[in-house]
């Protein structure tokens, strides 16, 4: 029996969406699958050592996200 997944509406800037879509394509995942993967990795890392994947998670990205 598989766990039921929750649906969560998510609004992203076009720039961020395009970046995630390109990354997903490179990893052979859907955009939804890539977002789920990234969130899972962040949660896993947080459980492991109480931190996020990067110490610089709150620093702005080099790309402009509107």
Coordinates of N, CA, C and O in Angstrom, one line a residue:
X1 N 0.9 -1.2 0.0 CA 0.0 0.0 0.0 C 0.9 1.2 0.0 O 1.7 1.4 0.9
X2 N 0.7 2.1 -1.0 CA 1.6 3.3 -1.0 C 0.9 4.5 -0.3 O -0.3 4.5 -0.1
X3 N 1.7 5.4 0.2 CA 1.2 6.5 1.0 C 0.6 7.5 0.0 O 1.0 7.7 -1.1
X4 N -0.5 8.1 0.5 CA -1.2 9.1 -0.3 C -0.4 10.4 -0.3 O 0.1 10.8 0.7
X5 N -0.3 11.0 -1.5 CA 0.5 12.2 -1.6 C -0.5 13.4 -1.5 O -1.6 13.4 -2.0
X6 N 0.0 14.4 -0.9 CA -0.7 15.7 -0.8 C -0.5 16.5 -2.0 O 0.6 16.6 -2.5
X7 N -1.5 17.3 -2.4 CA -1.3 18.2 -3.5 C -1.1 19.6 -2.9 O -1.8 20.0 -2.0
X8 N -0.1 20.3 -3.3 CA 0.3 21.6 -2.8 C 0.4 22.6 -4.0 O 1.2 22.4 -4.8
X9 N -0.4 23.6 -4.0 CA -0.3 24.6 -5.0 C 1.0 25.4 -4.8 O 1.4 25.7 -3.7
X10 N 1.7 25.6 -5.9 CA 3.0 26.3 -5.8 C 3.2 27.3 -6.9 O 3.0 27.0 -8.0
X11 N 3.5 28.5 -6.5 CA 3.7 29.6 -7.5 C 5.2 29.9 -7.6 O 5.9 30.1 -6.6
X12 N 5.7 29.8 -8.8 CA 7.2 30.1 -9.0 C 7.3 31.2 -10.1 O 6.4 31.3 -11.0
X13 N 8.3 32.0 -10.0 CA 8.6 32.9 -11.1 C 8.9 32.1 -12.3 O 9.4 30.9 -12.2
X14 N 8.8 32.7 -13.4 CA 9.1 32.0 -14.7 C 10.5 31.6 -14.8 O 10.9 30.6 -15.2
X15 N 11.4 32.5 -14.3 CA 12.8 32.3 -14.3 C 13.2 31.1 -13.5 O 13.9 30.2 -13.9
X16 N 12.7 31.0 -12.2 CA 12.9 29.9 -11.4 C 12.4 28.6 -12.0 O 13.0 27.5 -12.0
X17 N 11.2 28.6 -12.5 CA 10.6 27.5 -13.1 C 11.4 26.9 -14.3 O 11.7 25.7 -14.4
X18 N 11.9 27.8 -15.1 CA 12.7 27.4 -16.2 C 14.1 26.8 -15.8 O 14.5 25.8 -16.4
X19 N 14.6 27.3 -14.7 CA 15.9 26.7 -14.2 C 15.6 25.3 -13.6 O 16.4 24.4 -13.9
X20 N 14.5 25.2 -12.9 CA 14.2 23.9 -12.4 C 13.8 22.9 -13.5 O 14.2 21.7 -13.5
X21 N 13.1 23.4 -14.5 CA 12.7 22.5 -15.6 C 14.0 22.0 -16.4 O 14.0 20.8 -16.8
X22 N 14.9 22.9 -16.6 CA 16.2 22.5 -17.2 C 16.9 21.5 -16.4 O 17.5 20.5 -16.9
X23 N 17.0 21.7 -15.1 CA 17.7 20.8 -14.2 C 16.9 19.4 -14.2 O 17.6 18.4 -14.2
X24 N 15.6 19.5 -14.2 CA 14.8 18.2 -14.2 C 15.1 17.4 -15.4 O 15.3 16.2 -15.4
X25 N 15.1 18.1 -16.6 CA 15.4 17.5 -17.8 C 16.8 16.8 -17.8 O 16.9 15.6 -18.3
X26 N 17.7 17.5 -17.3 CA 19.1 16.9 -17.2 C 19.1 15.7 -16.3 O 20.0 14.8 -16.5
X27 N 18.3 15.7 -15.3 CA 18.2 14.5 -14.4 C 17.2 13.5 -14.8 O 16.9 12.6 -14.0
X28 N 16.5 13.7 -15.9 CA 15.5 12.8 -16.4 C 14.3 12.6 -15.5 O 13.8 11.6 -15.2
X29 N 13.9 13.8 -14.9 CA 12.7 13.8 -14.0 C 11.7 14.9 -14.6 O 12.1 15.7 -15.4
X30 N 10.5 14.8 -14.1 CA 9.5 15.8 -14.4 C 9.8 17.0 -13.5 O 10.6 16.8 -12.5
X31 N 9.3 18.1 -13.8 CA 9.5 19.3 -12.9 C 8.9 19.0 -11.5 O 9.6 19.2 -10.5
X32 N 7.8 18.4 -11.4 CA 7.2 18.0 -10.1 C 8.1 17.0 -9.4 O 8.4 17.1 -8.2
X33 N 8.6 16.0 -10.1 CA 9.6 15.1 -9.5 C 10.8 15.7 -9.0 O 11.4 15.3 -8.0
X34 N 11.3 16.7 -9.8 CA 12.6 17.4 -9.4 C 12.3 18.2 -8.1 O 13.2 18.2 -7.2
X35 N 11.2 18.9 -8.0 CA 10.9 19.7 -6.8 C 10.8 18.7 -5.6 O 11.3 19.0 -4.5
X36 N 10.1 17.6 -5.8 CA 9.9 16.6 -4.7 C 11.3 16.1 -4.3 O 11.6 15.9 -3.1
X37 N 12.1 15.8 -5.3 CA 13.5 15.3 -5.0 C 14.3 16.3 -4.2 O 14.9 16.0 -3.2
X38 N 14.3 17.6 -4.6 CA 15.0 18.6 -3.9 C 14.5 18.8 -2.5 O 15.3 19.0 -1.6
X39 N 13.2 18.9 -2.3 CA 12.7 19.0 -1.0 C 13.0 17.8 -0.1 O 13.4 18.0 1.1
X40 N 13.0 16.6 -0.6 CA 13.3 15.4 0.1 C 14.8 15.4 0.6 O 15.1 15.1 1.7
X41 N 15.6 15.9 -0.3 CA 17.1 16.0 0.0 C 17.3 17.0 1.1 O 18.1 16.8 2.0
X42 N 16.6 18.1 1.1 CA 16.7 19.1 2.1 C 16.3 18.6 3.5 O 16.9 18.8 4.5
X43 N 15.1 17.9 3.5 CA 14.6 17.3 4.7 C 15.6 16.2 5.2 O 15.9 16.2 6.4
X44 N 16.1 15.4 4.3 CA 17.0 14.3 4.7 C 18.3 15.0 5.4 O 18.8 14.5 6.4
X45 N 18.8 16.0 4.8 CA 20.0 16.7 5.3 C 19.7 17.3 6.6 O 20.5 17.3 7.6
X46 N 18.5 17.9 6.8 CA 18.1 18.6 8.0 C 18.0 17.6 9.1 O 18.4 17.8 10.3
X47 N 17.4 16.4 8.8 CA 17.3 15.3 9.8 C 18.7 14.8 10.2 O 18.9 14.5 11.4
X48 N 19.6 14.8 9.3 CA 21.0 14.3 9.5 C 21.8 15.1 10.5 O 22.4 14.6 11.4
X49 N 21.8 16.4 10.2 CA 22.7 17.3 11.0 C 22.0 18.6 11.5 O 22.7 19.5 11.9
X50 N 20.7 18.7 11.3 CA 20.0 19.9 11.8 C 20.2 21.1 10.9 O 19.8 22.2 11.2
X51 N 20.8 20.9 9.7 CA 21.1 22.0 8.8 C 20.5 21.7 7.4 O 20.1 20.6 7.1
X52 N 20.4 22.8 6.6 CA 20.0 22.6 5.3 C 21.1 22.1 4.4 O 22.2 22.0 4.9
X53 N 20.9 21.8 3.2 CA 21.9 21.3 2.3 C 23.1 22.2 2.2 O 24.2 21.8 2.2
X54 N 22.9 23.5 2.3 CA 24.0 24.5 2.2 C 23.9 25.5 3.3 O 22.8 25.9 3.7
X55 N 25.0 25.9 3.8 CA 25.1 27.0 4.8 C 24.6 28.3 4.2 O 24.3 29.3 4.8
X56 N 24.7 28.4 2.8 CA 24.3 29.6 2.1 C 22.9 29.6 1.5 O 22.6 30.3 0.6
X57 N 22.1 28.8 2.1 CA 20.7 28.6 1.5 C 19.9 29.9 1.5 O 19.1 30.1 0.6
X58 N 20.2 30.8 2.4 CA 19.4 32.0 2.4 C 20.0 33.1 1.6 O 19.5 34.2 1.5
X59 N 21.2 32.9 1.0 CA 21.8 33.9 0.2 C 21.1 34.0 -1.1 O 20.7 32.9 -1.7
X60 N 21.0 35.2 -1.7 CA 20.3 35.3 -3.0 C 21.0 34.5 -4.1 O 22.3 34.5 -4.1
X61 N 20.3 34.0 -5.1 CA 20.9 33.3 -6.2 C 21.5 34.3 -7.1 O 21.1 35.5 -7.2
X62 N 22.4 33.8 -8.0 CA 23.0 34.7 -9.0 C 22.0 35.1 -10.0 O 22.1 36.1 -10.6
X63 N 21.0 34.2 -10.3 CA 20.0 34.6 -11.3 C 18.9 35.4 -10.7 O 18.7 35.4 -9.5
X64 N 18.3 36.3 -11.5 CA 17.3 37.2 -11.0 C 16.0 36.5 -11.0 O 15.5 36.1 -12.1
X65 N 15.4 36.3 -9.8 CA 14.1 35.7 -9.7 C 13.1 36.7 -9.3 O 13.2 37.3 -8.2
X66 N 12.1 36.9 -10.1 CA 11.1 38.0 -9.8 C 9.8 37.4 -9.3 O 9.4 36.4 -9.7

